[in-house]
PDB file of C-alpha atoms in Angstrom:
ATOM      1  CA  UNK A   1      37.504  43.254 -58.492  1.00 79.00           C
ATOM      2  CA  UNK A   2      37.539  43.742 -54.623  1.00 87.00           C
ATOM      3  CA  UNK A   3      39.599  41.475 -52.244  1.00 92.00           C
ATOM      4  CA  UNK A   4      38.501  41.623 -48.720  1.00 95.00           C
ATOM      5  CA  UNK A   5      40.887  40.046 -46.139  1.00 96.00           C
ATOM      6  CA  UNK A   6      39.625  39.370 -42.456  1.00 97.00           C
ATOM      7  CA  UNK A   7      41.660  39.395 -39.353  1.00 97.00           C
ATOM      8  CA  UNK A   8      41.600  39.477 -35.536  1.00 98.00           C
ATOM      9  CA  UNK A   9      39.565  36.349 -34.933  1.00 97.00           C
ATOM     10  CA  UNK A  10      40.099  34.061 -32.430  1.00 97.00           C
ATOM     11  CA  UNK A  11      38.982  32.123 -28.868  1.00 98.00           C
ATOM     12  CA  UNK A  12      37.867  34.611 -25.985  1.00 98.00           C
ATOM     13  CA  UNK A  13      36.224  34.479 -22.638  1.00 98.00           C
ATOM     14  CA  UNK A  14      32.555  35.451 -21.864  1.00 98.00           C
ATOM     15  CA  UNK A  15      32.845  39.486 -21.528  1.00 98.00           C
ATOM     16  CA  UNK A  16      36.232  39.979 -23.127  1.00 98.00           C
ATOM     17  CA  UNK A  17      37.163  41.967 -26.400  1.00 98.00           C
ATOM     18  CA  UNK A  18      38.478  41.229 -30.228  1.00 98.00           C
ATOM     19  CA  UNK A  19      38.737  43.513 -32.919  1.00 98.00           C
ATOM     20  CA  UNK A  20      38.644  42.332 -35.945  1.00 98.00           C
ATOM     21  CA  UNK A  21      39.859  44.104 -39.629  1.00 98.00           C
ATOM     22  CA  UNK A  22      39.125  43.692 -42.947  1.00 97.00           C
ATOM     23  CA  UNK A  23      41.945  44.996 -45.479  1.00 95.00           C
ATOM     24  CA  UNK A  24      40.741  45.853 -49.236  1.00 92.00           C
ATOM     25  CA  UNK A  25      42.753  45.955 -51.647  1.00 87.00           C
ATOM     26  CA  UNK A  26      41.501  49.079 -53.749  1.00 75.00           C
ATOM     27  CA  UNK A  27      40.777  51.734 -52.425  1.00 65.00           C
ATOM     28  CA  UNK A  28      38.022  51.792 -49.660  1.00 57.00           C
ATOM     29  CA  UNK A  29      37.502  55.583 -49.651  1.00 53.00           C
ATOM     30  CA  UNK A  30      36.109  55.225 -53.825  1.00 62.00           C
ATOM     31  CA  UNK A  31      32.490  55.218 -52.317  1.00 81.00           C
ATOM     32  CA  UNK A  32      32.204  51.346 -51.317  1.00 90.00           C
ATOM     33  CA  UNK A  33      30.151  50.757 -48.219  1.00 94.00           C
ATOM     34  CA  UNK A  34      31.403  48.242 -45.720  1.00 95.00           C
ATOM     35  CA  UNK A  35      29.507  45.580 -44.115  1.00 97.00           C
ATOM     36  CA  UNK A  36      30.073  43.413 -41.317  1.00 98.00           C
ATOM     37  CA  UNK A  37      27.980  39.656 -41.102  1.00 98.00           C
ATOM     38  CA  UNK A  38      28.481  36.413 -39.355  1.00 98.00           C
ATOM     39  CA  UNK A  39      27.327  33.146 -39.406  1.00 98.00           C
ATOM     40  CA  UNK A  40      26.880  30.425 -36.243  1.00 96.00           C
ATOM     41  CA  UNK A  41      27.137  26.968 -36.341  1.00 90.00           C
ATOM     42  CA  UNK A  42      23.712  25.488 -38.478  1.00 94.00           C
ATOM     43  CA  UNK A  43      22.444  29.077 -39.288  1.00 96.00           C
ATOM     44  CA  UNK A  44      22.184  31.569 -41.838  1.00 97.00           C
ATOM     45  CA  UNK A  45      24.661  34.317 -42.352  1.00 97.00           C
ATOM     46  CA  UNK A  46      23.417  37.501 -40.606  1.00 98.00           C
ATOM     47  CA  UNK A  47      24.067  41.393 -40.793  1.00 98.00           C
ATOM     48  CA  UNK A  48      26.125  42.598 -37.719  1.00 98.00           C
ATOM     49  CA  UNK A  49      27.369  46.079 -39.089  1.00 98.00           C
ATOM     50  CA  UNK A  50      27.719  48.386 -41.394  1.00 97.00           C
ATOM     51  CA  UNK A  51      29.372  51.533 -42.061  1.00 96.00           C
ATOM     52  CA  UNK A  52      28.961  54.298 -44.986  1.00 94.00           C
ATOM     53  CA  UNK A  53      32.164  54.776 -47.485  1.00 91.00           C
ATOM     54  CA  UNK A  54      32.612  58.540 -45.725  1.00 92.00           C
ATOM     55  CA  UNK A  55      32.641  57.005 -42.070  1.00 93.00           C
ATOM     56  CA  UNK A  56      29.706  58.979 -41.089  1.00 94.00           C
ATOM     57  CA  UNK A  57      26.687  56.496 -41.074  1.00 95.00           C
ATOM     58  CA  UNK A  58      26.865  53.437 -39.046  1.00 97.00           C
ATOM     59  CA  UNK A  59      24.259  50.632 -38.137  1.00 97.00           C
ATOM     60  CA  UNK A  60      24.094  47.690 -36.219  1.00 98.00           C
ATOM     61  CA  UNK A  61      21.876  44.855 -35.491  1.00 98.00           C
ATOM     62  CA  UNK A  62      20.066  44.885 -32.199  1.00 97.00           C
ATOM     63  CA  UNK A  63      21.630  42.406 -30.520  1.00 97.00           C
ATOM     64  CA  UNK A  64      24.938  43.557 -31.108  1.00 98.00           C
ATOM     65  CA  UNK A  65      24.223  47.433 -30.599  1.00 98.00           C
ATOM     66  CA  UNK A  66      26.041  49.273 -27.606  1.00 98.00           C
ATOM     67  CA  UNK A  67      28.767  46.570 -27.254  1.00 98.00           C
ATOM     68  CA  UNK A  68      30.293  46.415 -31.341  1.00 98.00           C
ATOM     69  CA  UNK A  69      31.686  49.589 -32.885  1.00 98.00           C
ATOM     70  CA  UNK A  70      32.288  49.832 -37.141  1.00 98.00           C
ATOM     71  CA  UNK A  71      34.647  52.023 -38.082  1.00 97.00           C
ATOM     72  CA  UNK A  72      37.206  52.430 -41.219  1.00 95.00           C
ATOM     73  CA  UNK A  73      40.324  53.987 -42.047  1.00 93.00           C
ATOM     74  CA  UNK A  74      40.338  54.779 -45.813  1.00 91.00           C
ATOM     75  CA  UNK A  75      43.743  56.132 -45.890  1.00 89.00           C
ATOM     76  CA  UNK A  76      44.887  52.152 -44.998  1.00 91.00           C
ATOM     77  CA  UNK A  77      41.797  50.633 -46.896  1.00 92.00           C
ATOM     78  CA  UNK A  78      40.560  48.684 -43.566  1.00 94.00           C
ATOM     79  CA  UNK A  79      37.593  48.711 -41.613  1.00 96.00           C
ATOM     80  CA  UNK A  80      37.235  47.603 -38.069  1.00 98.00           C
ATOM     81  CA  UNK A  81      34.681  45.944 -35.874  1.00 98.00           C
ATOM     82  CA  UNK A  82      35.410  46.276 -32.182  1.00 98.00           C
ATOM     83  CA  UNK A  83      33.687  43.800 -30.025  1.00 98.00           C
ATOM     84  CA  UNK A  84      33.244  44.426 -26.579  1.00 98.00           C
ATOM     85  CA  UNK A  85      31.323  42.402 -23.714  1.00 98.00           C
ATOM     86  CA  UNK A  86      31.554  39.400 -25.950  1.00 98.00           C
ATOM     87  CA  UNK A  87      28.408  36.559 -25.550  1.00 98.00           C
ATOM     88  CA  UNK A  88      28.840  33.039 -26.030  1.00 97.00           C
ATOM     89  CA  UNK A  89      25.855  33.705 -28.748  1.00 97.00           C
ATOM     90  CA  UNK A  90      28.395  35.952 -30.821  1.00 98.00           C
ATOM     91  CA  UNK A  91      30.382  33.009 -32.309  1.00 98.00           C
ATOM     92  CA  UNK A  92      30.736  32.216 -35.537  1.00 98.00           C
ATOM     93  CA  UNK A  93      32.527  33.176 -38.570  1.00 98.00           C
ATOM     94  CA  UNK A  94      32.631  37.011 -39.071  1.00 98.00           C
ATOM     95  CA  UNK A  95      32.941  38.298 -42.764  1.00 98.00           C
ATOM     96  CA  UNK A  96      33.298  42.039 -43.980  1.00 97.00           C
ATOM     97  CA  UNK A  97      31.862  42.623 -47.372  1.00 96.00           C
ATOM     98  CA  UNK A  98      31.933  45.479 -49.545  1.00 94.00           C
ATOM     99  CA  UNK A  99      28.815  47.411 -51.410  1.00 93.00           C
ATOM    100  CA  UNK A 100      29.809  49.491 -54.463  1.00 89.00           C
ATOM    101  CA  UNK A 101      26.044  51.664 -54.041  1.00 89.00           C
ATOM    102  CA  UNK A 102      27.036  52.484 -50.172  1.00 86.00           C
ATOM    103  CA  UNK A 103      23.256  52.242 -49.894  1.00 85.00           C
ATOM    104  CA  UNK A 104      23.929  48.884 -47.677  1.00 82.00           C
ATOM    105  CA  UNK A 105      21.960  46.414 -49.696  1.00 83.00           C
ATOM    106  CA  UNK A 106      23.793  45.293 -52.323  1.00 92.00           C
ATOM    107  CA  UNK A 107      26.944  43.161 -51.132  1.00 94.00           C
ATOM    108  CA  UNK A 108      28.917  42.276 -54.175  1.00 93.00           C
ATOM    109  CA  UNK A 109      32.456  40.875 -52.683  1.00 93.00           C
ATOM    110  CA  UNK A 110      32.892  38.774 -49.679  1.00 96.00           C
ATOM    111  CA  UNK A 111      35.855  37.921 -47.755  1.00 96.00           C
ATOM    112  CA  UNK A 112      36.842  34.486 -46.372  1.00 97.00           C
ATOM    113  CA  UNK A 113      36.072  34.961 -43.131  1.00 97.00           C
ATOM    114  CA  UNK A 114      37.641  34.555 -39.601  1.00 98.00           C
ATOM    115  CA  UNK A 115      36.052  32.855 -36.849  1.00 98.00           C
ATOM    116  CA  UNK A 116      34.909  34.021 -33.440  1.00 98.00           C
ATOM    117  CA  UNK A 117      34.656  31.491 -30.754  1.00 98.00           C
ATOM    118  CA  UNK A 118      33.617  32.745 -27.339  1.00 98.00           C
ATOM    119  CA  UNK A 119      33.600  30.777 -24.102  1.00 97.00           C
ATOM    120  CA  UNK A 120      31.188  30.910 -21.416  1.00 94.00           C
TER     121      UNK A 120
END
């Protein structure tokens, strides 16, 4: 069993920067994959980011690409998603997730989340 725990949300201004972290609690370098999704007010949840268990394949959705970064730390079991020139559109609830085939499409443990809000 996997426990994901997110961190780093909170309110921000139109153009400023969060980074959020998601802390495992086994060992994130044993071959997981690591997502990143959020959900917005009335939507569905949606793929942000996502990062291979080595570090050394990354993708992003388009309309976060060029302003998020994924990256992870398996020696501390955390992976990171630095959010730059931050949108009004880019609130929600951000949640990291972990894939056990690090082939990014199979998400088998979720954490609770941490919200996002951004001001315009």
């Amino acid at each position: 069993q996997v426990q994901l725990v997110e961190s780093g949300g909170g309110l921000v201004q139109a153009g400023g920067s969060l980074r959020l972290s998601c802390a495992a609690s086994v060992r994130t370098s044993s071959s997981y994959g690591m997502g990143w999704f959020r959900q917005a007010p009335g939507k569905e949840r949606e793929f942000v980011a996502a990062i291979s268990w080595s570090g050394r394949s990354t993708s992003y959705a388009g309309s976060v690409k060029g302003r998020f970064t994924i990256s992870r730390d398996n020696a501390k079991n955390t992976v990171y998603l630095q959010m730059n020139s931050l949108k009004p559109e880019d609130t929600g609830v951000y949640y990291c997730a972990a894939d056990p085939t690090n082939r990014g499409n199979r998400y088998d443990y979720w954490g609770q989340g941490t919200q996002v809000t951004v001001s315009s």
